Amino acid sequence: MSKLRVAVIGAKGRIGSEAVRAVEAAPDMDLVAALGRGDELETLVESGAQAVVELTTPASVMDNLDFCVRHGIHAVVGTTGWTEERLGRLEAWLKSSERTGVLIAPNFSIGAVLTMHFAQQAARYFESAEVVELHHPNKVDAPSGTAIRTAQLIASARDRAGLPAQPDATATALDGARGADVDGVPVHAVRMRGLLAHQEVLFGGEGETLTIRHDSLHHSSFMPGILLGLRRVVDTPGLTFGLENFLGLGD
Ligand SMILES: NC(=O)C1=CN([C@@H]2O[C@H](COP(=O)(O)OP(=O)(O)OC[C@H]3O[C@@H](n4cnc5c(N)ncnc54)[C@H](OP(=O)(O)O)[C@@H]3O)[C@@H](O)[C@H]2O)C=CC1
Ligand SMILES: O=C(O)C1=N[C@H](C(=O)O)C[C@H](O)C1
């Protein structure tokens, strides 16, 4: 069977460089291009790439995906910064390229995907829920894409269960002291030398708390998810949001 022809965009970055190595080592894939900032996207076409891994920045990702979708190149996307407006634009592009698949994964690590899944399950049983994400100090966005997605999933589960707003008597606060409000769920971001990517989801009910914690200790934690995404996205046209959909954990 012929190997999947894969390109990485953002190939010199922290996770992109790890993805280059993972694709090179995968027996069923050929790395046909590794693009950094300033490299021509035409290289993707010239190299015959069938799928790309997109690991750049929120400022670059839309142009890169526009190009890929227009050229029928499937994409596995880890870059953050997704809004409803951006997702809507991407879905409109995909309608004009019916066979192309795009996977956007807020997090490729199995532990982080399970954290989101378990948090969604727990959410309806607790009055209070807050998310604390902790990352390396070179991260440019806050809160993390994973934390935003986790908070959104918790908020939808609370909504479906008919839970009221969370109890919080705060009457005065310094800016940011209660974190960012994501659909009514406070999200706190820590940036600290020595960390990589970590998250705690805290739930509180009468007389008890539940904490779900996940730690990515190395960028290798994201690689099995990226490779799985590549293998599946080529047969999954349209937009898939979240690796859980390829792990049998989707709704
Ligand atoms: N979903 C997941 O599981 C994970 C997602 N991420 C996300 O992936 C993204 C990258 O993270 P990280 O590797 O830490 O960041 P880095 O800053 O280390 O890497 C980003 C790379 O992309 C390059 N780049 C920027 N624009 C372009 C472009 N238009 N074309 C080609 N290359 C470009 C940058 O170049 P330059 O340095 O010149 O700007 C840099 O080398 C972030 O959004 C992060 O949140 C990270 C880890 C896991
Ligand atoms: O920038 C990072 O490092 C990470 N970014 C993603 C995010 O924002 O959720 C995934 C993971 O947390 C690592």
PDB file of C-alpha atoms and ligand atoms in Angstrom:
ATOM      1  CA  MET A   1       0.000   0.000   0.000  1.00  0.00           C
ATOM      2  CA  SER A   2       1.312   3.466  -0.845  1.00  0.00           C
ATOM      3  CA  LYS A   3       2.415   5.696   2.004  1.00  0.00           C
ATOM      4  CA  LEU A   4       0.508   8.836   3.036  1.00  0.00           C
ATOM      5  CA  ARG A   5       2.323  11.933   1.751  1.00  0.00           C
ATOM      6  CA  VAL A   6       2.459  14.388   4.673  1.00  0.00           C
ATOM      7  CA  ALA A   7       3.716  17.965   5.045  1.00  0.00           C
ATOM      8  CA  VAL A   8       4.217  19.889   8.290  1.00  0.00           C
ATOM      9  CA  ILE A   9       3.592  23.657   8.448  1.00  0.00           C
ATOM     10  CA  GLY A  10       5.314  25.298  11.416  1.00  0.00           C
ATOM     11  CA  ALA A  11       8.033  22.664  11.142  1.00  0.00           C
ATOM     12  CA  LYS A  12      10.637  24.602  13.136  1.00  0.00           C
ATOM     13  CA  GLY A  13       8.381  25.250  16.131  1.00  0.00           C
ATOM     14  CA  ARG A  14       8.321  23.428  19.459  1.00  0.00           C
ATOM     15  CA  ILE A  15       5.576  20.977  18.495  1.00  0.00           C
ATOM     16  CA  GLY A  16       6.112  21.205  14.723  1.00  0.00           C
ATOM     17  CA  SER A  17       9.694  19.931  14.979  1.00  0.00           C
ATOM     18  CA  GLU A  18       8.495  16.984  17.080  1.00  0.00           C
ATOM     19  CA  ALA A  19       5.769  16.305  14.487  1.00  0.00           C
ATOM     20  CA  VAL A  20       8.391  16.238  11.714  1.00  0.00           C
ATOM     21  CA  ARG A  21      10.266  13.518  13.588  1.00  0.00           C
ATOM     22  CA  ALA A  22       7.075  11.552  14.304  1.00  0.00           C
ATOM     23  CA  VAL A  23       5.959  11.591  10.651  1.00  0.00           C
ATOM     24  CA  GLU A  24       9.460  10.606   9.502  1.00  0.00           C
ATOM     25  CA  ALA A  25       9.378   7.655  11.889  1.00  0.00           C
ATOM     26  CA  ALA A  26       5.860   6.503  10.920  1.00  0.00           C
ATOM     27  CA  PRO A  27       6.111   3.415   8.666  1.00  0.00           C
ATOM     28  CA  ASP A  28       2.970   4.317   6.698  1.00  0.00           C
ATOM     29  CA  MET A  29       3.896   7.980   6.003  1.00  0.00           C
ATOM     30  CA  ASP A  30       6.373   9.938   3.913  1.00  0.00           C
ATOM     31  CA  LEU A  31       7.357  13.457   5.004  1.00  0.00           C
ATOM     32  CA  VAL A  32       7.298  15.346   1.696  1.00  0.00           C
ATOM     33  CA  ALA A  33       7.630  18.955   2.942  1.00  0.00           C
ATOM     34  CA  ALA A  34       8.488  20.822   6.143  1.00  0.00           C
ATOM     35  CA  LEU A  35       7.520  24.495   5.926  1.00  0.00           C
ATOM     36  CA  GLY A  36       8.581  27.349   8.181  1.00  0.00           C
ATOM     37  CA  ARG A  37       7.620  31.019   8.172  1.00  0.00           C
ATOM     38  CA  GLY A  38       8.230  32.603   4.756  1.00  0.00           C
ATOM     39  CA  ASP A  39       8.206  29.309   2.826  1.00  0.00           C
ATOM     40  CA  GLU A  40       5.905  29.127  -0.214  1.00  0.00           C
ATOM     41  CA  LEU A  41       2.662  27.219   0.265  1.00  0.00           C
ATOM     42  CA  GLU A  42       2.969  26.170  -3.415  1.00  0.00           C
ATOM     43  CA  THR A  43       5.583  23.692  -2.130  1.00  0.00           C
ATOM     44  CA  LEU A  44       2.669  21.667  -0.760  1.00  0.00           C
ATOM     45  CA  VAL A  45       1.289  21.185  -4.268  1.00  0.00           C
ATOM     46  CA  GLU A  46       4.691  20.626  -5.857  1.00  0.00           C
ATOM     47  CA  SER A  47       5.568  17.973  -3.274  1.00  0.00           C
ATOM     48  CA  GLY A  48       2.267  16.145  -3.816  1.00  0.00           C
ATOM     49  CA  ALA A  49       1.264  16.437  -0.145  1.00  0.00           C
ATOM     50  CA  GLN A  50      -2.016  14.640   0.578  1.00  0.00           C
ATOM     51  CA  ALA A  51      -2.301  15.881   4.163  1.00  0.00           C
ATOM     52  CA  VAL A  52      -0.706  18.605   6.266  1.00  0.00           C
ATOM     53  CA  VAL A  53      -0.137  19.028   9.958  1.00  0.00           C
ATOM     54  CA  GLU A  54      -0.735  22.698  10.831  1.00  0.00           C
ATOM     55  CA  LEU A  55       1.130  23.880  13.956  1.00  0.00           C
ATOM     56  CA  THR A  56       1.776  27.595  13.574  1.00  0.00           C
ATOM     57  CA  THR A  57       0.022  30.560  15.197  1.00  0.00           C
ATOM     58  CA  PRO A  58      -3.552  31.888  15.342  1.00  0.00           C
ATOM     59  CA  ALA A  59      -2.412  34.684  12.979  1.00  0.00           C
ATOM     60  CA  SER A  60      -1.226  32.241  10.278  1.00  0.00           C
ATOM     61  CA  VAL A  61      -3.563  29.282  10.473  1.00  0.00           C
ATOM     62  CA  MET A  62      -6.502  30.637   8.434  1.00  0.00           C
ATOM     63  CA  ASP A  63      -4.424  31.528   5.353  1.00  0.00           C
ATOM     64  CA  ASN A  64      -2.732  28.143   5.485  1.00  0.00           C
ATOM     65  CA  LEU A  65      -6.030  26.283   5.704  1.00  0.00           C
ATOM     66  CA  ASP A  66      -7.585  28.385   2.959  1.00  0.00           C
ATOM     67  CA  PHE A  67      -4.756  27.261   0.672  1.00  0.00           C
ATOM     68  CA  CYS A  68      -4.968  23.603   1.712  1.00  0.00           C
ATOM     69  CA  VAL A  69      -8.740  23.342   1.316  1.00  0.00           C
ATOM     70  CA  ARG A  70      -8.659  25.086  -2.090  1.00  0.00           C
ATOM     71  CA  HIS A  71      -6.098  22.507  -3.232  1.00  0.00           C
ATOM     72  CA  GLY A  72      -7.905  19.504  -1.747  1.00  0.00           C
ATOM     73  CA  ILE A  73      -5.170  18.847   0.829  1.00  0.00           C
ATOM     74  CA  HIS A  74      -6.470  17.346   4.091  1.00  0.00           C
ATOM     75  CA  ALA A  75      -5.359  19.009   7.331  1.00  0.00           C
ATOM     76  CA  VAL A  76      -4.770  18.077  10.956  1.00  0.00           C
ATOM     77  CA  VAL A  77      -4.693  21.306  12.949  1.00  0.00           C
ATOM     78  CA  GLY A  78      -3.321  21.846  16.451  1.00  0.00           C
ATOM     79  CA  THR A  79      -3.014  25.612  16.287  1.00  0.00           C
ATOM     80  CA  THR A  80      -5.206  27.514  18.734  1.00  0.00           C
ATOM     81  CA  GLY A  81      -7.397  30.614  18.389  1.00  0.00           C
ATOM     82  CA  TRP A  82     -10.658  29.081  17.157  1.00  0.00           C
ATOM     83  CA  THR A  83     -13.826  31.180  17.311  1.00  0.00           C
ATOM     84  CA  GLU A  84     -17.312  30.522  15.946  1.00  0.00           C
ATOM     85  CA  GLU A  85     -16.601  33.034  13.185  1.00  0.00           C
ATOM     86  CA  ARG A  86     -13.397  31.252  12.119  1.00  0.00           C
ATOM     87  CA  LEU A  87     -15.060  27.838  12.211  1.00  0.00           C
ATOM     88  CA  GLY A  88     -17.895  29.188  10.057  1.00  0.00           C
ATOM     89  CA  ARG A  89     -15.441  30.482   7.436  1.00  0.00           C
ATOM     90  CA  LEU A  90     -13.610  27.155   7.368  1.00  0.00           C
ATOM     91  CA  GLU A  91     -16.857  25.207   6.975  1.00  0.00           C
ATOM     92  CA  ALA A  92     -17.847  27.445   4.061  1.00  0.00           C
ATOM     93  CA  TRP A  93     -14.508  26.717   2.339  1.00  0.00           C
ATOM     94  CA  LEU A  94     -14.989  22.988   2.926  1.00  0.00           C
ATOM     95  CA  LYS A  95     -18.395  23.074   1.220  1.00  0.00           C
ATOM     96  CA  SER A  96     -16.577  23.994  -1.998  1.00  0.00           C
ATOM     97  CA  SER A  97     -14.109  21.121  -1.577  1.00  0.00           C
ATOM     98  CA  GLU A  98     -16.382  18.257  -0.645  1.00  0.00           C
ATOM     99  CA  ARG A  99     -13.824  15.484  -0.366  1.00  0.00           C
ATOM    100  CA  THR A 100     -11.385  17.392   1.847  1.00  0.00           C
ATOM    101  CA  GLY A 101     -11.162  16.671   5.564  1.00  0.00           C
ATOM    102  CA  VAL A 102      -9.948  18.976   8.345  1.00  0.00           C
ATOM    103  CA  LEU A 103      -9.440  17.867  11.947  1.00  0.00           C
ATOM    104  CA  ILE A 104      -9.031  20.621  14.525  1.00  0.00           C
ATOM    105  CA  ALA A 105      -7.815  19.217  17.832  1.00  0.00           C
ATOM    106  CA  PRO A 106      -7.554  21.588  20.810  1.00  0.00           C
ATOM    107  CA  ASN A 107      -5.318  18.908  22.286  1.00  0.00           C
ATOM    108  CA  PHE A 108      -3.752  15.796  20.726  1.00  0.00           C
ATOM    109  CA  SER A 109      -2.795  14.030  23.962  1.00  0.00           C
ATOM    110  CA  ILE A 110      -5.008  11.148  25.049  1.00  0.00           C
ATOM    111  CA  GLY A 111      -4.936  12.287  28.682  1.00  0.00           C
ATOM    112  CA  ALA A 112      -6.134  15.776  27.816  1.00  0.00           C
ATOM    113  CA  VAL A 113      -8.918  14.399  25.597  1.00  0.00           C
ATOM    114  CA  LEU A 114     -10.007  12.108  28.443  1.00  0.00           C
ATOM    115  CA  THR A 115      -9.843  15.027  30.897  1.00  0.00           C
ATOM    116  CA  MET A 116     -12.304  16.944  28.726  1.00  0.00           C
ATOM    117  CA  HIS A 117     -14.519  13.865  28.399  1.00  0.00           C
ATOM    118  CA  PHE A 118     -14.567  13.184  32.150  1.00  0.00           C
ATOM    119  CA  ALA A 119     -15.105  16.876  32.936  1.00  0.00           C
ATOM    120  CA  GLN A 120     -18.112  16.927  30.635  1.00  0.00           C
ATOM    121  CA  GLN A 121     -19.521  13.875  32.450  1.00  0.00           C
ATOM    122  CA  ALA A 122     -18.923  15.332  35.934  1.00  0.00           C
ATOM    123  CA  ALA A 123     -20.211  18.825  35.186  1.00  0.00           C
ATOM    124  CA  ARG A 124     -23.891  18.226  35.782  1.00  0.00           C
ATOM    125  CA  TYR A 125     -23.361  16.898  39.319  1.00  0.00           C
ATOM    126  CA  PHE A 126     -21.561  19.916  40.837  1.00  0.00           C
ATOM    127  CA  GLU A 127     -22.637  23.459  41.738  1.00  0.00           C
ATOM    128  CA  SER A 128     -19.191  24.916  41.052  1.00  0.00           C
ATOM    129  CA  ALA A 129     -16.660  24.317  38.276  1.00  0.00           C
ATOM    130  CA  GLU A 130     -13.445  26.177  37.422  1.00  0.00           C
ATOM    131  CA  VAL A 131     -10.538  25.408  35.079  1.00  0.00           C
ATOM    132  CA  VAL A 132      -6.875  26.126  35.830  1.00  0.00           C
ATOM    133  CA  GLU A 133      -4.402  25.692  32.975  1.00  0.00           C
ATOM    134  CA  LEU A 134      -0.635  25.883  33.488  1.00  0.00           C
ATOM    135  CA  HIS A 135       1.860  26.293  30.630  1.00  0.00           C
ATOM    136  CA  HIS A 136       5.437  27.177  29.685  1.00  0.00           C
ATOM    137  CA  PRO A 137       6.093  30.951  29.594  1.00  0.00           C
ATOM    138  CA  ASN A 138       6.674  31.029  25.790  1.00  0.00           C
ATOM    139  CA  LYS A 139       3.009  30.333  25.052  1.00  0.00           C
ATOM    140  CA  VAL A 140       1.498  33.352  23.262  1.00  0.00           C
ATOM    141  CA  ASP A 141      -2.213  32.751  23.880  1.00  0.00           C
ATOM    142  CA  ALA A 142      -4.185  32.631  27.120  1.00  0.00           C
ATOM    143  CA  PRO A 143      -6.181  30.829  28.180  1.00  0.00           C
ATOM    144  CA  SER A 144      -5.121  27.711  26.297  1.00  0.00           C
ATOM    145  CA  GLY A 145      -7.332  26.307  23.543  1.00  0.00           C
ATOM    146  CA  THR A 146      -7.781  23.185  25.652  1.00  0.00           C
ATOM    147  CA  ALA A 147      -8.984  25.175  28.667  1.00  0.00           C
ATOM    148  CA  ILE A 148     -11.445  27.156  26.558  1.00  0.00           C
ATOM    149  CA  ARG A 149     -12.817  23.934  25.040  1.00  0.00           C
ATOM    150  CA  THR A 150     -13.023  22.279  28.479  1.00  0.00           C
ATOM    151  CA  ALA A 151     -14.951  25.240  29.880  1.00  0.00           C
ATOM    152  CA  GLN A 152     -17.317  25.255  26.886  1.00  0.00           C
ATOM    153  CA  LEU A 153     -18.025  21.537  27.321  1.00  0.00           C
ATOM    154  CA  ILE A 154     -18.683  22.034  31.046  1.00  0.00           C
ATOM    155  CA  ALA A 155     -20.955  24.995  30.336  1.00  0.00           C
ATOM    156  CA  SER A 156     -23.016  23.028  27.777  1.00  0.00           C
ATOM    157  CA  ALA A 157     -23.365  20.087  30.169  1.00  0.00           C
ATOM    158  CA  ARG A 158     -24.514  22.443  32.962  1.00  0.00           C
ATOM    159  CA  ASP A 159     -26.933  24.074  30.579  1.00  0.00           C
ATOM    160  CA  ARG A 160     -28.397  20.728  29.459  1.00  0.00           C
ATOM    161  CA  ALA A 161     -28.816  19.738  33.121  1.00  0.00           C
ATOM    162  CA  GLY A 162     -30.599  23.018  33.892  1.00  0.00           C
ATOM    163  CA  LEU A 163     -28.041  24.126  36.490  1.00  0.00           C
ATOM    164  CA  PRO A 164     -28.188  27.783  37.545  1.00  0.00           C
ATOM    165  CA  ALA A 165     -25.227  30.201  37.451  1.00  0.00           C
ATOM    166  CA  GLN A 166     -22.392  29.243  39.782  1.00  0.00           C
ATOM    167  CA  PRO A 167     -22.432  30.533  43.366  1.00  0.00           C
ATOM    168  CA  ASP A 168     -19.973  33.446  43.741  1.00  0.00           C
ATOM    169  CA  ALA A 169     -20.422  36.316  46.186  1.00  0.00           C
ATOM    170  CA  THR A 170     -17.441  38.313  44.876  1.00  0.00           C
ATOM    171  CA  ALA A 171     -18.408  41.981  45.113  1.00  0.00           C
ATOM    172  CA  THR A 172     -15.013  43.603  44.520  1.00  0.00           C
ATOM    173  CA  ALA A 173     -12.022  42.125  42.694  1.00  0.00           C
ATOM    174  CA  LEU A 174      -8.764  43.133  41.051  1.00  0.00           C
ATOM    175  CA  ASP A 175      -8.891  42.764  37.257  1.00  0.00           C
ATOM    176  CA  GLY A 176      -8.370  39.110  36.349  1.00  0.00           C
ATOM    177  CA  ALA A 177      -8.603  37.829  39.916  1.00  0.00           C
ATOM    178  CA  ARG A 178     -11.552  35.588  39.047  1.00  0.00           C
ATOM    179  CA  GLY A 179     -10.042  34.501  35.720  1.00  0.00           C
ATOM    180  CA  ALA A 180     -11.568  34.684  32.259  1.00  0.00           C
ATOM    181  CA  ASP A 181     -15.291  34.012  31.965  1.00  0.00           C
ATOM    182  CA  VAL A 182     -15.893  31.288  29.345  1.00  0.00           C
ATOM    183  CA  ASP A 183     -19.658  30.772  29.113  1.00  0.00           C
ATOM    184  CA  GLY A 184     -19.957  31.252  32.886  1.00  0.00           C
ATOM    185  CA  VAL A 185     -17.015  28.992  33.783  1.00  0.00           C
ATOM    186  CA  PRO A 186     -13.966  30.800  35.250  1.00  0.00           C
ATOM    187  CA  VAL A 187     -10.687  29.869  33.536  1.00  0.00           C
ATOM    188  CA  HIS A 188      -7.323  30.739  35.118  1.00  0.00           C
ATOM    189  CA  ALA A 189      -3.995  30.718  33.246  1.00  0.00           C
ATOM    190  CA  VAL A 190      -0.587  30.197  34.893  1.00  0.00           C
ATOM    191  CA  ARG A 191       2.668  30.764  32.924  1.00  0.00           C
ATOM    192  CA  MET A 192       5.771  29.340  34.573  1.00  0.00           C
ATOM    193  CA  ARG A 193       9.304  28.295  33.624  1.00  0.00           C
ATOM    194  CA  GLY A 194       9.689  24.541  34.078  1.00  0.00           C
ATOM    195  CA  LEU A 195       6.140  23.703  32.975  1.00  0.00           C
ATOM    196  CA  LEU A 196       4.985  22.330  29.615  1.00  0.00           C
ATOM    197  CA  ALA A 197       1.174  21.871  29.379  1.00  0.00           C
ATOM    198  CA  HIS A 198      -1.028  21.057  32.368  1.00  0.00           C
ATOM    199  CA  GLN A 199      -4.649  21.459  33.375  1.00  0.00           C
ATOM    200  CA  GLU A 200      -6.786  21.039  36.478  1.00  0.00           C
ATOM    201  CA  VAL A 201     -10.561  20.969  36.359  1.00  0.00           C
ATOM    202  CA  LEU A 202     -12.048  21.656  39.782  1.00  0.00           C
ATOM    203  CA  PHE A 203     -15.602  20.774  40.743  1.00  0.00           C
ATOM    204  CA  GLY A 204     -17.284  21.633  44.044  1.00  0.00           C
ATOM    205  CA  GLY A 205     -20.505  20.433  45.661  1.00  0.00           C
ATOM    206  CA  GLU A 206     -21.873  20.391  49.204  1.00  0.00           C
ATOM    207  CA  GLY A 207     -19.053  19.081  51.433  1.00  0.00           C
ATOM    208  CA  GLU A 208     -16.858  17.718  48.600  1.00  0.00           C
ATOM    209  CA  THR A 209     -14.622  18.607  45.677  1.00  0.00           C
ATOM    210  CA  LEU A 210     -13.419  16.658  42.664  1.00  0.00           C
ATOM    211  CA  THR A 211     -10.191  17.540  40.821  1.00  0.00           C
ATOM    212  CA  ILE A 212      -9.268  16.124  37.413  1.00  0.00           C
ATOM    213  CA  ARG A 213      -5.648  16.836  36.539  1.00  0.00           C
ATOM    214  CA  HIS A 214      -3.654  16.162  33.400  1.00  0.00           C
ATOM    215  CA  ASP A 215       0.045  16.795  32.716  1.00  0.00           C
ATOM    216  CA  SER A 216       1.795  16.742  29.352  1.00  0.00           C
ATOM    217  CA  LEU A 217       5.432  16.304  30.368  1.00  0.00           C
ATOM    218  CA  HIS A 218       6.901  16.205  26.850  1.00  0.00           C
ATOM    219  CA  HIS A 219       5.795  17.160  23.340  1.00  0.00           C
ATOM    220  CA  SER A 220       5.886  13.436  22.506  1.00  0.00           C
ATOM    221  CA  SER A 221       2.518  13.200  24.324  1.00  0.00           C
ATOM    222  CA  PHE A 222       0.882  14.879  21.323  1.00  0.00           C
ATOM    223  CA  MET A 223       2.366  12.632  18.618  1.00  0.00           C
ATOM    224  CA  PRO A 224       0.104   9.526  18.713  1.00  0.00           C
ATOM    225  CA  GLY A 225      -2.888  11.874  18.385  1.00  0.00           C
ATOM    226  CA  ILE A 226      -1.361  13.691  15.411  1.00  0.00           C
ATOM    227  CA  LEU A 227      -0.576  10.404  13.628  1.00  0.00           C
ATOM    228  CA  LEU A 228      -4.062   9.041  14.363  1.00  0.00           C
ATOM    229  CA  GLY A 229      -5.547  12.294  13.073  1.00  0.00           C
ATOM    230  CA  LEU A 230      -3.591  11.997   9.812  1.00  0.00           C
ATOM    231  CA  ARG A 231      -4.636   8.380   9.264  1.00  0.00           C
ATOM    232  CA  ARG A 232      -8.309   9.183   9.833  1.00  0.00           C
ATOM    233  CA  VAL A 233      -8.729  12.663   8.337  1.00  0.00           C
ATOM    234  CA  VAL A 234      -8.069  11.487   4.784  1.00  0.00           C
ATOM    235  CA  ASP A 235     -11.264   9.386   4.949  1.00  0.00           C
ATOM    236  CA  THR A 236     -13.329  11.925   6.900  1.00  0.00           C
ATOM    237  CA  PRO A 237     -14.512  14.764   4.660  1.00  0.00           C
ATOM    238  CA  GLY A 238     -15.656  18.053   6.208  1.00  0.00           C
ATOM    239  CA  LEU A 239     -14.771  19.530   9.589  1.00  0.00           C
ATOM    240  CA  THR A 240     -14.119  17.354  12.629  1.00  0.00           C
ATOM    241  CA  PHE A 241     -13.621  19.285  15.873  1.00  0.00           C
ATOM    242  CA  GLY A 242     -11.848  17.338  18.612  1.00  0.00           C
ATOM    243  CA  LEU A 243      -9.757  14.167  18.543  1.00  0.00           C
ATOM    244  CA  GLU A 244     -12.429  12.463  20.674  1.00  0.00           C
ATOM    245  CA  ASN A 245     -14.351  11.894  17.445  1.00  0.00           C
ATOM    246  CA  PHE A 246     -11.576   9.582  16.238  1.00  0.00           C
ATOM    247  CA  LEU A 247     -11.294   7.819  19.607  1.00  0.00           C
ATOM    248  CA  GLY A 248     -14.859   6.603  19.937  1.00  0.00           C
ATOM    249  CA  LEU A 249     -15.585   9.250  22.574  1.00  0.00           C
ATOM    250  CA  GLY A 250     -17.644  11.694  20.502  1.00  0.00           C
ATOM    251  CA  ASP A 251     -21.317  12.492  21.194  1.00  0.00           C
TER     252      ASP A 251
HETATM  253  N1  LIG B   1      -3.409  20.771  19.825  1.00  0.00           N
HETATM  254  C1  LIG B   1      -2.340  20.414  20.538  1.00  0.00           C
HETATM  255  O1  LIG B   1      -2.293  19.306  21.103  1.00  0.00           O
HETATM  256  C2  LIG B   1      -1.213  21.351  20.672  1.00  0.00           C
HETATM  257  C3  LIG B   1      -1.315  22.594  20.137  1.00  0.00           C
HETATM  258  N2  LIG B   1      -0.292  23.482  20.243  1.00  0.00           N
HETATM  259  C4  LIG B   1      -0.508  24.751  19.549  1.00  0.00           C
HETATM  260  O2  LIG B   1       0.289  24.733  18.372  1.00  0.00           O
HETATM  261  C5  LIG B   1       0.711  26.067  18.056  1.00  0.00           C
HETATM  262  C6  LIG B   1       2.225  26.096  17.970  1.00  0.00           C
HETATM  263  O3  LIG B   1       2.772  25.889  19.253  1.00  0.00           O
HETATM  264  P1  LIG B   1       4.352  25.889  19.493  1.00  0.00           P
HETATM  265  O4  LIG B   1       4.996  24.870  18.623  1.00  0.00           O
HETATM  266  O5  LIG B   1       4.555  25.798  20.948  1.00  0.00           O
HETATM  267  O6  LIG B   1       4.731  27.351  18.978  1.00  0.00           O
HETATM  268  P2  LIG B   1       6.105  27.827  18.291  1.00  0.00           P
HETATM  269  O7  LIG B   1       6.091  29.317  18.329  1.00  0.00           O
HETATM  270  O8  LIG B   1       7.255  27.104  18.882  1.00  0.00           O
HETATM  271  O9  LIG B   1       5.958  27.318  16.776  1.00  0.00           O
HETATM  272  C7  LIG B   1       5.182  27.917  15.790  1.00  0.00           C
HETATM  273  C8  LIG B   1       6.010  27.880  14.525  1.00  0.00           C
HETATM  274  O10 LIG B   1       5.195  28.256  13.426  1.00  0.00           O
HETATM  275  C9  LIG B   1       5.972  29.152  12.616  1.00  0.00           C
HETATM  276  N3  LIG B   1       5.078  29.915  11.774  1.00  0.00           N
HETATM  277  C10 LIG B   1       4.331  31.007  12.060  1.00  0.00           C
HETATM  278  N4  LIG B   1       3.618  31.392  10.993  1.00  0.00           N
HETATM  279  C11 LIG B   1       3.929  30.531  10.002  1.00  0.00           C
HETATM  280  C12 LIG B   1       3.512  30.397   8.644  1.00  0.00           C
HETATM  281  N5  LIG B   1       2.647  31.248   8.105  1.00  0.00           N
HETATM  282  N6  LIG B   1       4.033  29.394   7.903  1.00  0.00           N
HETATM  283  C13 LIG B   1       4.931  28.533   8.426  1.00  0.00           C
HETATM  284  N7  LIG B   1       5.366  28.602   9.703  1.00  0.00           N
HETATM  285  C14 LIG B   1       4.854  29.592  10.475  1.00  0.00           C
HETATM  286  C15 LIG B   1       6.751  29.975  13.615  1.00  0.00           C
HETATM  287  O11 LIG B   1       7.825  30.657  13.010  1.00  0.00           O
HETATM  288  P3  LIG B   1       8.465  31.956  13.762  1.00  0.00           P
HETATM  289  O12 LIG B   1       9.161  31.402  14.965  1.00  0.00           O
HETATM  290  O13 LIG B   1       9.343  32.541  12.734  1.00  0.00           O
HETATM  291  O14 LIG B   1       7.310  32.839  14.157  1.00  0.00           O
HETATM  292  C16 LIG B   1       7.203  28.854  14.571  1.00  0.00           C
HETATM  293  O15 LIG B   1       8.352  28.188  14.093  1.00  0.00           O
HETATM  294  C17 LIG B   1       0.135  26.944  19.166  1.00  0.00           C
HETATM  295  O16 LIG B   1      -1.107  27.488  18.766  1.00  0.00           O
HETATM  296  C18 LIG B   1      -0.076  25.968  20.310  1.00  0.00           C
HETATM  297  O17 LIG B   1      -1.055  26.394  21.225  1.00  0.00           O
HETATM  298  C19 LIG B   1       0.875  23.175  20.871  1.00  0.00           C
HETATM  299  C20 LIG B   1       1.032  21.968  21.455  1.00  0.00           C
HETATM  300  C21 LIG B   1       0.000  20.940  21.410  1.00  0.00           C
HETATM  301  O1  LIG B   2       0.958  26.026  23.425  1.00  0.00           O
HETATM  302  C1  LIG B   2       1.035  24.873  23.937  1.00  0.00           C
HETATM  303  O2  LIG B   2       2.066  24.425  24.429  1.00  0.00           O
HETATM  304  C2  LIG B   2      -0.178  24.050  23.933  1.00  0.00           C
HETATM  305  N1  LIG B   2      -1.237  24.492  23.305  1.00  0.00           N
HETATM  306  C3  LIG B   2      -2.493  23.840  23.207  1.00  0.00           C
HETATM  307  C4  LIG B   2      -3.560  24.655  23.905  1.00  0.00           C
HETATM  308  O3  LIG B   2      -3.518  25.885  23.879  1.00  0.00           O
HETATM  309  O4  LIG B   2      -4.491  24.048  24.466  1.00  0.00           O
HETATM  310  C5  LIG B   2      -2.429  22.394  23.664  1.00  0.00           C
HETATM  311  C6  LIG B   2      -1.521  22.152  24.838  1.00  0.00           C
HETATM  312  O5  LIG B   2      -2.090  22.732  25.961  1.00  0.00           O
HETATM  313  C7  LIG B   2      -0.137  22.716  24.579  1.00  0.00           C
END
